[in-house]
PDB file of C-alpha atoms and ligand atoms in Angstrom:
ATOM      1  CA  UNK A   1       0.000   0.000   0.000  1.00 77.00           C
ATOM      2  CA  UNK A   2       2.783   2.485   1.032  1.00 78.00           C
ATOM      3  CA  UNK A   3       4.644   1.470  -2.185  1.00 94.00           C
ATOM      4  CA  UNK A   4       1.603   2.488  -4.100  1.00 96.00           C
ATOM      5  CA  UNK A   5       1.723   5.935  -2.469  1.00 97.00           C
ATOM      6  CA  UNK A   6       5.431   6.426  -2.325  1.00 97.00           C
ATOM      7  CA  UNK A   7       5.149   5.743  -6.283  1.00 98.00           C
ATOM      8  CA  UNK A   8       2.310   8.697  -5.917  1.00 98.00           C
ATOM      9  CA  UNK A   9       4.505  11.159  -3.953  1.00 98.00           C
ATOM     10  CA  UNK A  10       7.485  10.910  -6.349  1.00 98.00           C
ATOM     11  CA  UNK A  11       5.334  11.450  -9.417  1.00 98.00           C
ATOM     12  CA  UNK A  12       3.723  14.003  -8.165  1.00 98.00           C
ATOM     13  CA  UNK A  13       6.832  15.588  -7.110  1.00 98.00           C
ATOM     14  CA  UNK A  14       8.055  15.187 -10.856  1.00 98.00           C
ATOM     15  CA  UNK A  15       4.691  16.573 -12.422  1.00 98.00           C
ATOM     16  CA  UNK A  16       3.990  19.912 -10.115  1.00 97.00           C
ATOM     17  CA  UNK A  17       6.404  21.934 -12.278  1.00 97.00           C
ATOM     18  CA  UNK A  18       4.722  20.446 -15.540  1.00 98.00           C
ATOM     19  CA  UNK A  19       2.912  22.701 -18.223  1.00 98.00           C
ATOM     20  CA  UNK A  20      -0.344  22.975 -16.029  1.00 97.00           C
ATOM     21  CA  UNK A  21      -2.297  22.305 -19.504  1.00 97.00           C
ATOM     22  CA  UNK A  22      -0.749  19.124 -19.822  1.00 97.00           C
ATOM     23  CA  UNK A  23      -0.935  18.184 -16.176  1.00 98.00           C
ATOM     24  CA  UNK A  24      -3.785  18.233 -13.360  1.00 98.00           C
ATOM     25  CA  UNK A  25      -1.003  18.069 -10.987  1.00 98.00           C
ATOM     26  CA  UNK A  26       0.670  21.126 -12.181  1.00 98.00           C
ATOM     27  CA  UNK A  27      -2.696  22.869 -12.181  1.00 97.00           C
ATOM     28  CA  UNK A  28      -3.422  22.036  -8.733  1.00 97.00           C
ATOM     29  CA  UNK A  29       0.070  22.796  -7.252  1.00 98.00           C
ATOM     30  CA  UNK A  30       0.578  26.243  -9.345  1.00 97.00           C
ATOM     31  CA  UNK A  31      -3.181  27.546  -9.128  1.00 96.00           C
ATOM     32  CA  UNK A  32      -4.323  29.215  -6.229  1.00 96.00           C
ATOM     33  CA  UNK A  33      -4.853  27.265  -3.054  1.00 95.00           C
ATOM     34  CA  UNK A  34      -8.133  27.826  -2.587  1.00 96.00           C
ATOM     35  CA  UNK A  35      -8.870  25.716  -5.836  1.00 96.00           C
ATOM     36  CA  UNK A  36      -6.895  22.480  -3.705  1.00 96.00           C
ATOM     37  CA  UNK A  37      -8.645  23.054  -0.481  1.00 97.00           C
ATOM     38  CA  UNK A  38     -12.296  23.263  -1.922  1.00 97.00           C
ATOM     39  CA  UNK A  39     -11.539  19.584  -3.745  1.00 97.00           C
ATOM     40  CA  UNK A  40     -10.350  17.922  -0.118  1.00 97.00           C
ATOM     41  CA  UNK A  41     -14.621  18.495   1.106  1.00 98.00           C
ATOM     42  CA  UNK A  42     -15.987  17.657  -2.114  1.00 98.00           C
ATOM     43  CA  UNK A  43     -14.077  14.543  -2.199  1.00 98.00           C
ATOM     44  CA  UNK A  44     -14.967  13.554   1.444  1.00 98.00           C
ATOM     45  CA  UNK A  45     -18.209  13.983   0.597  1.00 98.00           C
ATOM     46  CA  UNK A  46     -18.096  12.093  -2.605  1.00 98.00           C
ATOM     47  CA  UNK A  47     -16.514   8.936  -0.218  1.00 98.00           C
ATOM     48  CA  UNK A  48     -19.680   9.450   2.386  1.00 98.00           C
ATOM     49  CA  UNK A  49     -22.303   9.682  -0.749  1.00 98.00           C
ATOM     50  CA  UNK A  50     -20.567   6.623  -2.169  1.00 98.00           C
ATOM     51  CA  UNK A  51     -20.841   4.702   1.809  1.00 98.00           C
ATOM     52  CA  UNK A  52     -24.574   5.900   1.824  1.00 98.00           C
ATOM     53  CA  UNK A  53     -25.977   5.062  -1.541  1.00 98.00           C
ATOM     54  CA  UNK A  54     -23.465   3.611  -4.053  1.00 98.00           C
ATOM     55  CA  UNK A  55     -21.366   1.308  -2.534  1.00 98.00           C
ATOM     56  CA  UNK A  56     -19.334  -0.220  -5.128  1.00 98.00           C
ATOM     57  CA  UNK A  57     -17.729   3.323  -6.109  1.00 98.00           C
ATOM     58  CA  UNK A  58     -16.126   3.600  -2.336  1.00 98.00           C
ATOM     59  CA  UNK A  59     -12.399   2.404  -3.496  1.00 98.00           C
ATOM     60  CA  UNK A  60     -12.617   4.828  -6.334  1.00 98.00           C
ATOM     61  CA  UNK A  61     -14.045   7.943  -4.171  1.00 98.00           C
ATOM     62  CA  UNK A  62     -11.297   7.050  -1.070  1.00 98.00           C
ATOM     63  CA  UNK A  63      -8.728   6.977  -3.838  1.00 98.00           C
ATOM     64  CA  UNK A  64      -9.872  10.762  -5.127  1.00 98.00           C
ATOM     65  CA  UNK A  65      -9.021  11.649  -1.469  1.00 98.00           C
ATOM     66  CA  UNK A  66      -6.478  10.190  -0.765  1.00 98.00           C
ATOM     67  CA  UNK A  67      -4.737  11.344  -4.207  1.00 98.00           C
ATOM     68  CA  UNK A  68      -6.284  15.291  -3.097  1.00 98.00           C
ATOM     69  CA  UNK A  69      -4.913  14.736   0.260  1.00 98.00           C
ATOM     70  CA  UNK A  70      -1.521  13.926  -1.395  1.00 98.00           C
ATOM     71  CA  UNK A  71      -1.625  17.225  -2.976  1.00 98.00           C
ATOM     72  CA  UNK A  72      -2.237  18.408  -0.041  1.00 98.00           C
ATOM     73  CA  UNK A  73       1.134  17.124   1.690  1.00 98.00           C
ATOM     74  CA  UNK A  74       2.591  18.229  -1.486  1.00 98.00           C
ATOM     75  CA  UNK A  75       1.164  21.699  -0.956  1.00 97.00           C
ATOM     76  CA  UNK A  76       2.473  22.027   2.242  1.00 98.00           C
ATOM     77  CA  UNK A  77       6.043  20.321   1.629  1.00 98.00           C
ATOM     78  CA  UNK A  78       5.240  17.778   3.871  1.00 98.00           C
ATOM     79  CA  UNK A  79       6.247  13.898   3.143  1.00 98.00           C
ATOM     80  CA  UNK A  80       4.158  11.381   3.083  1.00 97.00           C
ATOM     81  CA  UNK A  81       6.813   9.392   5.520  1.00 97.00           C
ATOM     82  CA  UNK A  82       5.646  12.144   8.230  1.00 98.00           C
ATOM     83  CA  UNK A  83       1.893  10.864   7.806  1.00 97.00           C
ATOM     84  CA  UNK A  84       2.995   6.835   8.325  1.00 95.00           C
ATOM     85  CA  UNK A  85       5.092   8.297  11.494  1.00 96.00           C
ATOM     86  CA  UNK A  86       2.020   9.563  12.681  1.00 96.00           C
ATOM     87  CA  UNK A  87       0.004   6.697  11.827  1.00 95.00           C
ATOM     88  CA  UNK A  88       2.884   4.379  13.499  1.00 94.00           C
ATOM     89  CA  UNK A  89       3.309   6.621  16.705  1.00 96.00           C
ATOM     90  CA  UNK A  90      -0.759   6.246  16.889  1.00 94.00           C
ATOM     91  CA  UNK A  91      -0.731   1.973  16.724  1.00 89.00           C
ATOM     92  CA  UNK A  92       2.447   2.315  19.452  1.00 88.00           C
ATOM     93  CA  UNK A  93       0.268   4.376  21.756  1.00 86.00           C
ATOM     94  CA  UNK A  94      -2.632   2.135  20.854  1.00 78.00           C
ATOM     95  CA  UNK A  95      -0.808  -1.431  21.535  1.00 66.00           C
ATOM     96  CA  UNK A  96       0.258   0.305  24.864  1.00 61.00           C
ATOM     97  CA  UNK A  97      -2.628   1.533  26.046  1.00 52.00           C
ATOM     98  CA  UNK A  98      -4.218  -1.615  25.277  1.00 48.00           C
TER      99      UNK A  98
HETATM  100  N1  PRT B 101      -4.068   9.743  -9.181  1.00 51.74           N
HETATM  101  C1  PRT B 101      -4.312  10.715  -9.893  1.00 51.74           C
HETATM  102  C2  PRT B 101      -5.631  11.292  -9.978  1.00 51.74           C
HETATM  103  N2  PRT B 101      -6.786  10.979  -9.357  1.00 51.74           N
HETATM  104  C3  PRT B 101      -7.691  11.876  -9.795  1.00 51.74           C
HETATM  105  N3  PRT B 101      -7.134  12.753 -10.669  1.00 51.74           N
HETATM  106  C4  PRT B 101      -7.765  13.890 -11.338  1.00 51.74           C
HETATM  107  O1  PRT B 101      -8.428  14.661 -10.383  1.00 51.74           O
HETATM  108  C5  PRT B 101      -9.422  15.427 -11.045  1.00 51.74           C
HETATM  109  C6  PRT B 101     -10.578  15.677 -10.068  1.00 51.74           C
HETATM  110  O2  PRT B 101     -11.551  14.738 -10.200  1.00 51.74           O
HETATM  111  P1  PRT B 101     -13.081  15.098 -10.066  1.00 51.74           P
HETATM  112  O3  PRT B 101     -13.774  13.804  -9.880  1.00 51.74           O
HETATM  113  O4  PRT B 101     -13.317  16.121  -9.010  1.00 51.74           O
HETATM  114  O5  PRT B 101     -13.413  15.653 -11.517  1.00 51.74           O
HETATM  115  P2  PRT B 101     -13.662  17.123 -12.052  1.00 51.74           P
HETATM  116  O6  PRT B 101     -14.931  17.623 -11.483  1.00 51.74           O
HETATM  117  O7  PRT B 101     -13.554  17.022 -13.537  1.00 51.74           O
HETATM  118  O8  PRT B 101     -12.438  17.971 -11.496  1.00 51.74           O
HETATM  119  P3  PRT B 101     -12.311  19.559 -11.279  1.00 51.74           P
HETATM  120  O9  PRT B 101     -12.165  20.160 -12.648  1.00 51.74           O
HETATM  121  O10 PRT B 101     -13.499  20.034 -10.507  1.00 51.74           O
HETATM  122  O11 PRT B 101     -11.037  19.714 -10.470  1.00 51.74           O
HETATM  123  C7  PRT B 101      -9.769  14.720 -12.333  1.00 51.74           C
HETATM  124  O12 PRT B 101      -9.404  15.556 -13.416  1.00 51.74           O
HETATM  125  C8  PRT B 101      -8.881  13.479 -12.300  1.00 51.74           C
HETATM  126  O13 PRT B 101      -8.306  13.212 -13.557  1.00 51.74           O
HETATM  127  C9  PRT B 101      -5.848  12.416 -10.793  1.00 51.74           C
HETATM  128  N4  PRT B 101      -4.843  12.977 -11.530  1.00 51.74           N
HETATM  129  C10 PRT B 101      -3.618  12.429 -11.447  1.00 51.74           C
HETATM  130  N5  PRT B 101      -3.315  11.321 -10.666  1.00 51.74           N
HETATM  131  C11 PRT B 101      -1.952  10.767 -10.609  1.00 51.74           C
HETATM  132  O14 PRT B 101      -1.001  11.794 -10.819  1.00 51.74           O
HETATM  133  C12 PRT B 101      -0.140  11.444 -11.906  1.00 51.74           C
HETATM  134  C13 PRT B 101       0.276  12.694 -12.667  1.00 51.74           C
HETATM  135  O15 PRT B 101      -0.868  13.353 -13.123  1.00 51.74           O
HETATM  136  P4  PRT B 101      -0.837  14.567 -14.156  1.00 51.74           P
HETATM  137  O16 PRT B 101       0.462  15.250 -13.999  1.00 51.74           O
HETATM  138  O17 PRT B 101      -1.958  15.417 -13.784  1.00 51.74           O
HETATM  139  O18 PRT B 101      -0.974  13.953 -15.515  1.00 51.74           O
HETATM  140  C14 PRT B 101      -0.966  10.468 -12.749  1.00 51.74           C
HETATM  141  O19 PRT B 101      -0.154   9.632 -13.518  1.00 51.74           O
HETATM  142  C15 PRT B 101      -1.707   9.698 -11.673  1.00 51.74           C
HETATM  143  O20 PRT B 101      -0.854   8.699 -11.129  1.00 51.74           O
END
């Protein structure tokens, strides 16, 4: 799974300085951020719409978010190997607590 999204991170790291006609990820990384940050809610909402009433489109709806949510990180200049830190400090606390 992380190999998927490594694979994710490094292209879009190669694509945000692409021609942003040719490339969504340009688009998203050079337009303003306000265009990014309205697509995160949309998309959560698209995954929730998807749980509620169309259930075989989940994968594809939680993969629109999670691929907005890399932009995101991208955004922000944050790697993705900070977000499965987080997640791993979070199933240390867990196992510990449990
Ligand atoms: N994983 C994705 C990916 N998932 C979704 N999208 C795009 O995200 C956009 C948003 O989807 P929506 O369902 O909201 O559709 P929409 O309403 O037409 O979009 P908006 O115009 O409102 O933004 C669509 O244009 C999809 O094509 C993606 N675009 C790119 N990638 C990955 O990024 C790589 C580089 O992409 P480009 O540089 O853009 O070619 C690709 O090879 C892929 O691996």
């Amino acid at each position: 799974m992380m190999d998927v999204l490594a694979e994710l991170e490094k292209a879009i790291a190669e694509r945000r300085g692409a021609a942003p006609a040719e490339s969504y990820v340009a688009r998203m990384l050079q337009g303003p951020e306000q265009d990014l940050y309205r697509k995160l809610p949309e998309e959560a909402t698209e995954v929730v719409l998807a749980c509620q009433y169309e259930k075989d489109r989940v994968a594809e709806e939680v993969a629109d978010l999670w691929f907005m949510s890399m932009l995101a990180l991208a955004k922000n200049g944050v790697p993705l190997a900070d977000v499965a830190a987080a997640l791993a400090a979070r199933r240390r606390q867990g196992t510990e607590a449990g």
